[in-house]
CSV table of C-alpha atoms in Angstrom, one decimal:
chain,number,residue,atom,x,y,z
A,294,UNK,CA,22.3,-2.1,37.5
A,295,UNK,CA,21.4,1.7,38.7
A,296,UNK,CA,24.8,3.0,40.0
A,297,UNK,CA,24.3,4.3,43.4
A,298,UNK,CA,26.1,7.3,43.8
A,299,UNK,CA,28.1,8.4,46.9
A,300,UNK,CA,26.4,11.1,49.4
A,301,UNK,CA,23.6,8.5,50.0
A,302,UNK,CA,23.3,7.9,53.7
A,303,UNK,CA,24.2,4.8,55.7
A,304,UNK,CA,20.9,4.4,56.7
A,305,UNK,CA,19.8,4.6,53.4
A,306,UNK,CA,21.8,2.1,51.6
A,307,UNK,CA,21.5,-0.5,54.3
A,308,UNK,CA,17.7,-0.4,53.6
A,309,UNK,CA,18.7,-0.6,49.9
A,310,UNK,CA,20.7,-3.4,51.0
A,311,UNK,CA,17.4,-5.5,53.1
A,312,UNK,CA,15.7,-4.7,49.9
A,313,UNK,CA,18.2,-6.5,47.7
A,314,UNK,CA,19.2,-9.7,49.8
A,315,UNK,CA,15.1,-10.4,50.8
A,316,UNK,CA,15.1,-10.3,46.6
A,317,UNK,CA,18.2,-12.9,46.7
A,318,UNK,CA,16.7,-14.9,49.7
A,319,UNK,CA,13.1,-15.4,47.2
A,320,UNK,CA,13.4,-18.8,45.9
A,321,UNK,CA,11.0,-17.8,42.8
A,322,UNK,CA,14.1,-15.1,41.9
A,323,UNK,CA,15.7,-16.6,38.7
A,324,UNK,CA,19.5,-17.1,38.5
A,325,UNK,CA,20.0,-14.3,36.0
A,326,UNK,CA,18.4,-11.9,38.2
A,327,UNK,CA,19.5,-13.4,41.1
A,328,UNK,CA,23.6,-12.4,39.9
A,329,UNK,CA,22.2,-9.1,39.2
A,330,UNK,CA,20.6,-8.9,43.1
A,331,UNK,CA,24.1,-10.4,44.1
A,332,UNK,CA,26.1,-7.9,42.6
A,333,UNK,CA,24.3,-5.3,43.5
A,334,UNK,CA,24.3,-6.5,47.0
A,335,UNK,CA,28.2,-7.1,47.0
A,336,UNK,CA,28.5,-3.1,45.6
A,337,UNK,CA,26.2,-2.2,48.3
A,338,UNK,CA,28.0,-3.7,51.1
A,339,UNK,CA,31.5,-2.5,49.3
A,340,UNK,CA,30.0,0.9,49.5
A,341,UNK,CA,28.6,0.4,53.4
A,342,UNK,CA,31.9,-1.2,54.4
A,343,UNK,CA,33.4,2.4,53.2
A,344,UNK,CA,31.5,4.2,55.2
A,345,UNK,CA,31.8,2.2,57.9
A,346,UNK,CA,35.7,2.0,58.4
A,347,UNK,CA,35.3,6.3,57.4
A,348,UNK,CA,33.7,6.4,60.2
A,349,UNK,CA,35.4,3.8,62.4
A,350,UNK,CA,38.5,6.2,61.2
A,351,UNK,CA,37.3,9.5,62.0
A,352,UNK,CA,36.4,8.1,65.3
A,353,UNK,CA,40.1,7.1,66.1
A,354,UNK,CA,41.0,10.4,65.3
A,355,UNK,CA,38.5,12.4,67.3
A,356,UNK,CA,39.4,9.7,70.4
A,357,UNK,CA,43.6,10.7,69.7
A,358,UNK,CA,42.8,14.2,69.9
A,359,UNK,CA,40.9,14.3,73.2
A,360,UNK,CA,43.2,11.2,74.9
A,361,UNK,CA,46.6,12.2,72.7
A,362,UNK,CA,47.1,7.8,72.6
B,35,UNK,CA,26.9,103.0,179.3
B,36,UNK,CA,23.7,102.6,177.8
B,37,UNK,CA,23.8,106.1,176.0
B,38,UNK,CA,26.9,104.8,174.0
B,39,UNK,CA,25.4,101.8,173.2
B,40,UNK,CA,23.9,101.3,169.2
B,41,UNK,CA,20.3,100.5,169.1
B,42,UNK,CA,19.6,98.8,165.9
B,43,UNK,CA,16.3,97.6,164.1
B,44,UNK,CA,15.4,93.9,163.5
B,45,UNK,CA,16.5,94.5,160.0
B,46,UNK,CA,20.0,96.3,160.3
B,47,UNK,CA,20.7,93.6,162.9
B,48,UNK,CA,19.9,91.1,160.7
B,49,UNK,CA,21.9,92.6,158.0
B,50,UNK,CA,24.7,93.6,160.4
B,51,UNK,CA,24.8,89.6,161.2
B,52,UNK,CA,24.9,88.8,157.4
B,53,UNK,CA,27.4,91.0,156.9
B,54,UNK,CA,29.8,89.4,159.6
B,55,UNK,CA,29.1,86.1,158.4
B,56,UNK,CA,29.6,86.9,155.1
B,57,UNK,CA,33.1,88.5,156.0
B,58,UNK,CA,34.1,85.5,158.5
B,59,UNK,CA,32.6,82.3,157.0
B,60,UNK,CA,32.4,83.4,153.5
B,61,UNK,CA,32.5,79.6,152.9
B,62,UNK,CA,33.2,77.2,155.4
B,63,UNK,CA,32.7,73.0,155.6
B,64,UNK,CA,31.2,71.1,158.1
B,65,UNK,CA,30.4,67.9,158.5
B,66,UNK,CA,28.0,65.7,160.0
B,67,UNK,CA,25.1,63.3,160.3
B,68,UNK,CA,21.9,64.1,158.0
B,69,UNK,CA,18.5,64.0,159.8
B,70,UNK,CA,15.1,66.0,159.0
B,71,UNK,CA,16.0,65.7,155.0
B,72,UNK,CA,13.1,66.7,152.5
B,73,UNK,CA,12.7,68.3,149.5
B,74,UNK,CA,10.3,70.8,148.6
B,75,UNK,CA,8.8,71.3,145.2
B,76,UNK,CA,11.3,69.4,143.5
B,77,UNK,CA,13.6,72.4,143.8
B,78,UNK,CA,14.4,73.5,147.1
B,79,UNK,CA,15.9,71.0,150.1
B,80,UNK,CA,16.0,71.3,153.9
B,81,UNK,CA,17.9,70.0,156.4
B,82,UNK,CA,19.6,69.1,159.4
B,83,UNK,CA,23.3,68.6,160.0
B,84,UNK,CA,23.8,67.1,163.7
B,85,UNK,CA,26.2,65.9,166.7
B,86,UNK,CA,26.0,64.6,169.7
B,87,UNK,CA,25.7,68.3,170.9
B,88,UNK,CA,24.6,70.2,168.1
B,89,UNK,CA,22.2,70.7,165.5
B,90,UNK,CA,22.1,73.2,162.2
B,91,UNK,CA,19.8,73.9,160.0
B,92,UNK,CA,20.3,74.1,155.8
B,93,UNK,CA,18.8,75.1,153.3
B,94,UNK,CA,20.0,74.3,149.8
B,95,UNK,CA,18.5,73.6,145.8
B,96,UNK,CA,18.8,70.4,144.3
B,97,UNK,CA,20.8,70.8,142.2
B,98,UNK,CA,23.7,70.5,144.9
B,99,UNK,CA,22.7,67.5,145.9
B,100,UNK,CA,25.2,64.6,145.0
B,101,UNK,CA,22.5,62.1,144.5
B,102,UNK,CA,19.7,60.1,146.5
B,103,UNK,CA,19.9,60.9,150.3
B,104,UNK,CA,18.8,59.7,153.3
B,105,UNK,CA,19.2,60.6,157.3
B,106,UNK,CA,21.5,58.9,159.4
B,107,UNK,CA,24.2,59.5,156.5
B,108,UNK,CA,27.5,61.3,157.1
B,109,UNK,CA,28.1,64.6,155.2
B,110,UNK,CA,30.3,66.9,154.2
B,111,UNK,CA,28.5,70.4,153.6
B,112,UNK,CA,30.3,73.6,152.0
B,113,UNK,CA,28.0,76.6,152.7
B,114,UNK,CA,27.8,80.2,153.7
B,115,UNK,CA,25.7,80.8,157.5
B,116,UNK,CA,22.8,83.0,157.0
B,117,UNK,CA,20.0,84.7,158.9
B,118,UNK,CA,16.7,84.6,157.0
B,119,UNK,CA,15.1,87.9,157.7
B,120,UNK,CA,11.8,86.0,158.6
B,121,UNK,CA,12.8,81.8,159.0
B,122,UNK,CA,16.2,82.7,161.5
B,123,UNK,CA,19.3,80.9,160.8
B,124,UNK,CA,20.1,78.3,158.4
B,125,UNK,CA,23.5,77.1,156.2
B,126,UNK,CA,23.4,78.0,152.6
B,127,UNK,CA,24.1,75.0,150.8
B,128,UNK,CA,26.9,75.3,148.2
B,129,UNK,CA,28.1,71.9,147.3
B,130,UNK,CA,28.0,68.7,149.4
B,131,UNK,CA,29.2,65.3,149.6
B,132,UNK,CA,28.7,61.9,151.3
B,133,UNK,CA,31.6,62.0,153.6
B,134,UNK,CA,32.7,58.2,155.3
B,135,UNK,CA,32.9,54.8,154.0
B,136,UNK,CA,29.5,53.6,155.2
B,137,UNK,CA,28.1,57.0,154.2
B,138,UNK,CA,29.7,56.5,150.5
B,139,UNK,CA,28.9,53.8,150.2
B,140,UNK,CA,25.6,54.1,151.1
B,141,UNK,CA,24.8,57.1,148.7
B,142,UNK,CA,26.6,55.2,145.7
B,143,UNK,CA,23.6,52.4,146.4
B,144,UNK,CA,20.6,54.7,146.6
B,145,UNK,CA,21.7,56.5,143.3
B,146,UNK,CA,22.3,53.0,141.5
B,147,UNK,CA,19.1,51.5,142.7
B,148,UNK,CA,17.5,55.1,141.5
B,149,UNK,CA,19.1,55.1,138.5
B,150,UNK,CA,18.0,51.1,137.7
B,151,UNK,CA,15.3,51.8,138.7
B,152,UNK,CA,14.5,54.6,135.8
B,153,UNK,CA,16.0,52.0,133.2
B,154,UNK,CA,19.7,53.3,132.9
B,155,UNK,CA,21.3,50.4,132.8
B,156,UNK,CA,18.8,47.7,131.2
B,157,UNK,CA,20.1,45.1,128.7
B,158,UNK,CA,17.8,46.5,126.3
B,159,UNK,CA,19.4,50.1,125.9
B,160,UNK,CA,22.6,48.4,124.9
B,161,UNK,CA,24.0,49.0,121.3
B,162,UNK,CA,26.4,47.1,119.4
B,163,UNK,CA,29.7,49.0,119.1
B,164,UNK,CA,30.6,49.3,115.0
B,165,UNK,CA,33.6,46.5,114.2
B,166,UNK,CA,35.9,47.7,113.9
B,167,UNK,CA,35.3,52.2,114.0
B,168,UNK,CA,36.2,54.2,111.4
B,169,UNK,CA,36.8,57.3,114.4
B,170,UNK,CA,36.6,57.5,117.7
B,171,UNK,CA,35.7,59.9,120.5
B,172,UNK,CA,38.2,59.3,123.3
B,173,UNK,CA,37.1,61.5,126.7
B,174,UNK,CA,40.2,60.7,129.3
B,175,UNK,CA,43.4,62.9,130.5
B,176,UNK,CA,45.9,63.1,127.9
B,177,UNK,CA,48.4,62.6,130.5
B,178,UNK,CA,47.3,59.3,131.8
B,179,UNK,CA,48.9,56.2,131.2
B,180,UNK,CA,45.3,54.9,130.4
B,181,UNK,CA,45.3,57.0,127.5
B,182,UNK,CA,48.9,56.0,125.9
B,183,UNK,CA,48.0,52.2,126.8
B,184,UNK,CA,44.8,52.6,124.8
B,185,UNK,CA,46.2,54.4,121.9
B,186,UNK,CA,49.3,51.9,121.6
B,187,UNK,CA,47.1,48.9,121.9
B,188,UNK,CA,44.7,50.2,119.5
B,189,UNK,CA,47.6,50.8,116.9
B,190,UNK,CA,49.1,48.1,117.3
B,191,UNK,CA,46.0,45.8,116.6
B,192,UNK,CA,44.8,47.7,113.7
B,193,UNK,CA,45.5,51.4,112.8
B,194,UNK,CA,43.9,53.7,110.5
B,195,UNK,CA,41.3,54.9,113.7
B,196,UNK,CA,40.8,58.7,113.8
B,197,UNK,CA,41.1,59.1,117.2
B,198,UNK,CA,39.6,62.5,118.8
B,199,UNK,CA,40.5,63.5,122.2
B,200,UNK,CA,39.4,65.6,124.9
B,201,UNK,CA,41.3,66.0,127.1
B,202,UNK,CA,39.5,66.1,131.2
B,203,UNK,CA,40.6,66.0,134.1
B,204,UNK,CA,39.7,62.7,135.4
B,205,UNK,CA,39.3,62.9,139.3
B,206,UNK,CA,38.6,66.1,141.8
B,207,UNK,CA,35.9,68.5,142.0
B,208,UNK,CA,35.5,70.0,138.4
B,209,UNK,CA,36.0,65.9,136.6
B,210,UNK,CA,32.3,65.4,136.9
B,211,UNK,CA,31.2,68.2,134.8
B,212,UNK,CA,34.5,68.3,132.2
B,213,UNK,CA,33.5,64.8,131.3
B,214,UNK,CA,29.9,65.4,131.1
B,215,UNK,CA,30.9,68.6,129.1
B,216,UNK,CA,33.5,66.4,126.7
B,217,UNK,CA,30.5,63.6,126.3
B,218,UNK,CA,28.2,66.5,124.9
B,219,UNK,CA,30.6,67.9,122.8
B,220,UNK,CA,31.5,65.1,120.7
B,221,UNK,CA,27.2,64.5,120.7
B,222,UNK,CA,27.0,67.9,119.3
B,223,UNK,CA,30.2,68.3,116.5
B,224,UNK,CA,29.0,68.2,113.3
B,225,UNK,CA,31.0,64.9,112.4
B,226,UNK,CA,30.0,62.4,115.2
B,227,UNK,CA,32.7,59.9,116.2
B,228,UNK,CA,31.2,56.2,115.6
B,229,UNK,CA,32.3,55.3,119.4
B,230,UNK,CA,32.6,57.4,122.7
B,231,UNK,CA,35.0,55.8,124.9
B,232,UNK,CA,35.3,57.1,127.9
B,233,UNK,CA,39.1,55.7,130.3
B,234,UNK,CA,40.7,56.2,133.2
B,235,UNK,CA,43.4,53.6,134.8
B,236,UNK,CA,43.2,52.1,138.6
B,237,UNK,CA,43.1,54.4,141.9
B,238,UNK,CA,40.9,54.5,144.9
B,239,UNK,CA,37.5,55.3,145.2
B,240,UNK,CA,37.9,58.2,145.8
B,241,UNK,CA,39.8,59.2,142.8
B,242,UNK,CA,37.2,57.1,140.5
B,243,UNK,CA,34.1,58.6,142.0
B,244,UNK,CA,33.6,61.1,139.1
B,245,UNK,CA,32.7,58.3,136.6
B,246,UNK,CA,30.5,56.9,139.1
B,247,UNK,CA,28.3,60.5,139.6
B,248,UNK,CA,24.9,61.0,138.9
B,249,UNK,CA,25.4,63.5,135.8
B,250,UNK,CA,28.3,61.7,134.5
B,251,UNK,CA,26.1,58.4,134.3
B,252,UNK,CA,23.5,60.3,132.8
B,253,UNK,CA,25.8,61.9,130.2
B,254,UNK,CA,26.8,58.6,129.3
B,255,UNK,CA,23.2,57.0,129.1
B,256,UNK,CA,22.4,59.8,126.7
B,257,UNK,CA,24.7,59.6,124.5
B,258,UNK,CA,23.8,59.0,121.1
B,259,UNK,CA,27.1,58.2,120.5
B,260,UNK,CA,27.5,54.5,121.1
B,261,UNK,CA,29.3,54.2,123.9
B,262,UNK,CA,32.8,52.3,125.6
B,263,UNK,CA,33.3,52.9,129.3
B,264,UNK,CA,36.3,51.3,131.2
B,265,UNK,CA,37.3,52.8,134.6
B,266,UNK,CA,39.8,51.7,136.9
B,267,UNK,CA,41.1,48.0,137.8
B,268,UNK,CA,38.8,44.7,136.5
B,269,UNK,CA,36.8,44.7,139.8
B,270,UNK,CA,36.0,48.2,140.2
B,271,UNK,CA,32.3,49.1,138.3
B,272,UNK,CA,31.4,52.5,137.9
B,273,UNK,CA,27.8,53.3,137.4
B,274,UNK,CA,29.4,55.1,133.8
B,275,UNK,CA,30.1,51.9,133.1
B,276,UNK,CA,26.6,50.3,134.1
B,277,UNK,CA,25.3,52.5,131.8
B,278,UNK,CA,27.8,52.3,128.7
B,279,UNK,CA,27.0,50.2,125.7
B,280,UNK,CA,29.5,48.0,126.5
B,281,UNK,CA,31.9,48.0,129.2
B,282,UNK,CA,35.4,46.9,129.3
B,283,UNK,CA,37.6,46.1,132.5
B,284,UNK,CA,40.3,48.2,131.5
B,285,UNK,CA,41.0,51.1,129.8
B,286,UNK,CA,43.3,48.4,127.3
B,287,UNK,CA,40.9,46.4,127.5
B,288,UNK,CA,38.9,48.8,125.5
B,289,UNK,CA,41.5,49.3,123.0
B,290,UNK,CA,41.1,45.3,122.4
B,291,UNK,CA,37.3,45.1,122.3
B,292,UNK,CA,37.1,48.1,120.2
B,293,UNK,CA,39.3,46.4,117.3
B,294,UNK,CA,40.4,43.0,116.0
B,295,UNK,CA,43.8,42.1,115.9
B,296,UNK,CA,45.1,42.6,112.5
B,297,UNK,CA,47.2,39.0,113.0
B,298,UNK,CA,43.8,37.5,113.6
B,299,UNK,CA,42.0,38.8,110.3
B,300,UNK,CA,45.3,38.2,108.6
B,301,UNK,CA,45.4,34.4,109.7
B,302,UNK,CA,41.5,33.9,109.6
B,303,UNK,CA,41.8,35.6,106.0
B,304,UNK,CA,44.4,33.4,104.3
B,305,UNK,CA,42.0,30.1,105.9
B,306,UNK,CA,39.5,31.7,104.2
B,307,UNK,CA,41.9,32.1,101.1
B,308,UNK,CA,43.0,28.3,101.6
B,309,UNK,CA,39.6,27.1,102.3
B,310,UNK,CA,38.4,28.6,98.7
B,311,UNK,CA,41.2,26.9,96.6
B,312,UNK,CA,40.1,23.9,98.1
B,313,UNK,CA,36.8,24.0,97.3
B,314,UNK,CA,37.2,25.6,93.6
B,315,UNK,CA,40.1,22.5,93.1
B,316,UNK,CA,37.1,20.2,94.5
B,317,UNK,CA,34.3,22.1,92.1
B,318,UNK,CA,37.1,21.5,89.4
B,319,UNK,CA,38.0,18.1,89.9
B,320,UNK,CA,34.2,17.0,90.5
B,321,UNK,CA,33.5,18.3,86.9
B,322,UNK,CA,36.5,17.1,85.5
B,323,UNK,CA,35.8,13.7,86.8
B,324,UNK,CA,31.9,14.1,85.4
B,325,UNK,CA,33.2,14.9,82.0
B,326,UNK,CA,35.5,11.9,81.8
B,327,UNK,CA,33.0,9.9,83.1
B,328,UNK,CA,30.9,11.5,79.4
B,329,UNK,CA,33.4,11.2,77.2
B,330,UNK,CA,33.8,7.2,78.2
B,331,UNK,CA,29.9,7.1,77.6
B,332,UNK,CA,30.2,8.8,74.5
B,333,UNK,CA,33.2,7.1,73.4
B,334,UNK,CA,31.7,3.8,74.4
B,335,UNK,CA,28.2,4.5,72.9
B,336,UNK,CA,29.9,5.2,69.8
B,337,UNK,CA,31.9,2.2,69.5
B,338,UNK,CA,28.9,0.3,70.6
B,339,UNK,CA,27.3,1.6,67.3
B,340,UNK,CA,30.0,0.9,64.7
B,341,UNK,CA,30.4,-2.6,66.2
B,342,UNK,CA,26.8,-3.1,65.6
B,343,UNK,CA,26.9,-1.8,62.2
B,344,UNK,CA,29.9,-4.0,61.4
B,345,UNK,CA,28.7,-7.1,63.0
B,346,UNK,CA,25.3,-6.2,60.9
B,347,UNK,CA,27.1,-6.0,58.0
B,348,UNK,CA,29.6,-9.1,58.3
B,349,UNK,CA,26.4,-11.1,58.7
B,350,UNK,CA,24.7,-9.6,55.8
B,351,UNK,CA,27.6,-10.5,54.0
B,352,UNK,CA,28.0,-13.8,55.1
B,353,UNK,CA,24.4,-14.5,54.1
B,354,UNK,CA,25.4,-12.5,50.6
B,355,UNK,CA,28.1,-15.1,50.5
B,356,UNK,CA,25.6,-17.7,50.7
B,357,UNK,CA,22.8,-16.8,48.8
B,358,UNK,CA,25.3,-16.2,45.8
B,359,UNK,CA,24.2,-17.7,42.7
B,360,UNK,CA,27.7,-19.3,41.9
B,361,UNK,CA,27.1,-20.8,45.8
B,362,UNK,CA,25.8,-24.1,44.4
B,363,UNK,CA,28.2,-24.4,41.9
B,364,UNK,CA,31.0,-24.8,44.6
B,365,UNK,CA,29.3,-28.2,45.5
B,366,UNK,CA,29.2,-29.5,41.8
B,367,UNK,CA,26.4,-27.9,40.0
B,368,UNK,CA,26.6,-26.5,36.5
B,369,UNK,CA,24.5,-23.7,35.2
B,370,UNK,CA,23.3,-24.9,31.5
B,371,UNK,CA,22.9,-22.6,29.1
B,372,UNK,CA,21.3,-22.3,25.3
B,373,UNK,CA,23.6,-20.8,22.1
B,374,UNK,CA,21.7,-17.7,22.8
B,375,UNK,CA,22.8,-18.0,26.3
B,376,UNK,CA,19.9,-18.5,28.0
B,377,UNK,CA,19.1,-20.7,30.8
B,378,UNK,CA,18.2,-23.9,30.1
B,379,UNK,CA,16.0,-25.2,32.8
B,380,UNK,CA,14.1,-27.9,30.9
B,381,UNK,CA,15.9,-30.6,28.9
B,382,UNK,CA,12.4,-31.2,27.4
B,383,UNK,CA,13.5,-28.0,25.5
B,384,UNK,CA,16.6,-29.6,23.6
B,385,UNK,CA,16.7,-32.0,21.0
B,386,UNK,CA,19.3,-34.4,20.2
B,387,UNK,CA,22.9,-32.6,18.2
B,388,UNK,CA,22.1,-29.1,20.0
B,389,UNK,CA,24.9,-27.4,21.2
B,390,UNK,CA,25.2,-26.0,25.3
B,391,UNK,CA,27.2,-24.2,27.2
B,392,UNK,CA,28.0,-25.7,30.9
B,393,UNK,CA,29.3,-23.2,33.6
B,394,UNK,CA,31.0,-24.8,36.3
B,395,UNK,CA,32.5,-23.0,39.4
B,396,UNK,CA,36.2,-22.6,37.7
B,397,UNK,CA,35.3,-23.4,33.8
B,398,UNK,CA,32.7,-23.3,30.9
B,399,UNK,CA,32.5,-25.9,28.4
B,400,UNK,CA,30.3,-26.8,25.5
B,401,UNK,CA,28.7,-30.1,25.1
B,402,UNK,CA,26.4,-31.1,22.2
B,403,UNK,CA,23.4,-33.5,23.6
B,404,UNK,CA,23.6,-37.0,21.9
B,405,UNK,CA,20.7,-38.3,24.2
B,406,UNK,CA,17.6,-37.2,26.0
B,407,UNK,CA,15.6,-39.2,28.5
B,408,UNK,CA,12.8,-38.3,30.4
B,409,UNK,CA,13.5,-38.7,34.2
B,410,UNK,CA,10.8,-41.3,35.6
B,411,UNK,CA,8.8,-39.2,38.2
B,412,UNK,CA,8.5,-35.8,35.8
């Protein structure tokens, strides 16, 4: 499994991830590679989930230093 | 008898006469009504002077004349009698005046309806006085109480003025041409006031005549001076003041058109000063209000987006969840595999003693086939 490395946008690995799951979702996809797609998918969505709460984080902090709550 | 007495020629008796008058009625006044009144080449004026009893003759230039006449008027003539060598006797003409009410009256109304009538006193001439002066021209008596109340008042409105006086005399004979002389002046110094005011407090008609003369009206109509007249009480007009820029009804009066009361300004300027922190607070609080109202877009906006992203994500991982290849095992399925650890998919592919692997959803296991059976519909 290629090892995505950090620095790739958002954007970027959420296309990654469409490209993975419509793999998962294809019934002709064996079972072997089918674990592969899944843990790909799972590292994808670990990474996205990052991102996401980064940025869910940063904008909490920007909000507390305009509103002081 | 007759050889004593002097036989003289036309001449010396005519110069004899002249003589005597000129020692007995070097200047005398008389007074009566006009009649016979014309004037001759726009210089020289003839007249009559009568009574019931009498009638003399004048003669006279017009400059002596105090303004429009006409016969039937009473007047008061200073002259010196003279016999013309050729035209006989006549009155030389050195000053003369409208003398009783009806008369002054009358001669005040002919020289304002001559005077309106050349334009002296039209709206049109008038000029706005500058608000308030930097200097002013001041043409009264320095010992009138006109002039202290129009200093004090000025001063104590606002201050600062440069006020230049000259100082007239304000009534009698020589007023006329002392204010006339004062208007000029300050028309010709070098450093022109910005206003000419011109004052004098209440009296009778008599004593206010001078501002209502023919040269001081002119003087005052030709200023280039802009010009402040206030003479006497509220209902007295002079024709000065007909003919002023602007005409107050008293000589403090003057003093209060010709300057705003620092209290006013003072008041008016701290509205001003109130009015402008209310609007700047209102400018302020508007765009205070307009960037809170951006920052909840923005902030909402944002928060719009990461819940979006995260309900897009929860979903795709949901659907992860699902599509997971150890999914079916959950509901009881086992993955079969070969030694090698491939997948076995087809039993058709094992024979009878082989080994497999089985992964269930907690365990693996290994099972060796003892029997193989095809399935009825494959």
């Amino acid at each position: 499994m290629p090892k995505k490395t950090t620095g790739q946008s958002y954007k970027e690995l959420s296309r990654q991830l469409d490209e993975v799951m419509a793999k998962l979702q294809d019934p002709e996809t064996a079972i072997d590679d089918a674990t592969n797609y899944f843990e790909q998918a799972m590292e994808l969505i670990k990474q996205l989930e990052k991102q996401l709460e980064e940025a869910e984080n940063k904008v909490r902090e920007i909000k507390t230093q305009f509103t002081g709550e | 008898m007759n050889g004593e007495q002097v036989v003289l020629s036309v001449s010396d008796f005519v110069a004899l006469v002249n003589q005597t008058f000129e020692y007995a009625f070097n200047s005398i006044v008389i007074t009566g009504e006009l009649a016979n009144f014309r004037i001759s080449k726009n210089k020289w004026v003839y007249f009559d002077l009568k009574d019931e009893f009498a009638s003399v003759r004048f003669f006279g230039t017009v400059y002596a004349l105090p303004g429009p006449l006409e016969d039937g008027m009473l007047l008061e003539v200073r002259g010196s009698p003279r016999l013309h060598p050729q035209f006989g006797f006549s009155v030389t003409v050195q000053s003369m005046r409208p003398a009783g009410e009806g008369s002054i009256k009358k001669a005040a109304n002919l020289l304002e309806a001559k005077l309106r009538q050349e334009g002296l006193f039209d709206d049109a001439r008038k000029r706005m006085l500058p608000y308030p002066p930097a200097t002013v021209g001041l043409v009264t008596s320095k010992e009138s109480a006109a002039y202290a109340d129009f200093v004090k008042i000025l001063n104590q409105r606002w201050g600062g003025i440069g006020i230049q006086l000259i100082d007239v005399q304000v009534q009698g004979e020589s007023a006329p041409e002392q204010i006339v002389r004062a208007i000029e002046q300050f028309n010709q110094s070098a450093i022109q006031p910005e206003v000419l005011v011109v004052i004098r407090g209440g009296g009778s008609a008599d004593d206010l005549q001078a501002f209502s003369t023919e040269q001081v009206t002119r003087a005052v109509a030709a200023s280039r001076i802009p010009t402040l007249v206030a003479i006497g009480h509220e209902v007295d007009v002079s024709l000065a003041e007909l003919a002023a820029d602007v005409r107050a009804s008293t000589p403090s009066n003057a003093a209060e058109m010709l300057v705003p009361d620092r209290k006013d300004v003072l008041r008016a300027l701290q509205l001003q000063a109130a009015e402008l922190a209310n609007i700047t607070e209102r400018v302020l609080r508007d765009h205070r209000e307009s960037l809170v109202a951006m920052f909840e877009m923005s902030t909402k906006l944002t928060d719009d987006n990461l819940q979006n992203a995260r309900r897009n994500l929860d979903h795709k991982k949901n659907l992860a969840d699902i599509l997971s290849p150890e999914a079916p095992l959950h509901r009881g399925y086992a993955i079969v595999r070969d030694t090698s650890g491939k997948i076995v998919s087809s039993g058709r592919k094992l024979q009878t003693g082989a080994i497999v692997n089985m992964q269930f959803i907690d365990t693996n296991a290994e099972a060796e086939i003892k029997r193989i059976k095809l399935r009825k519909d494959s």
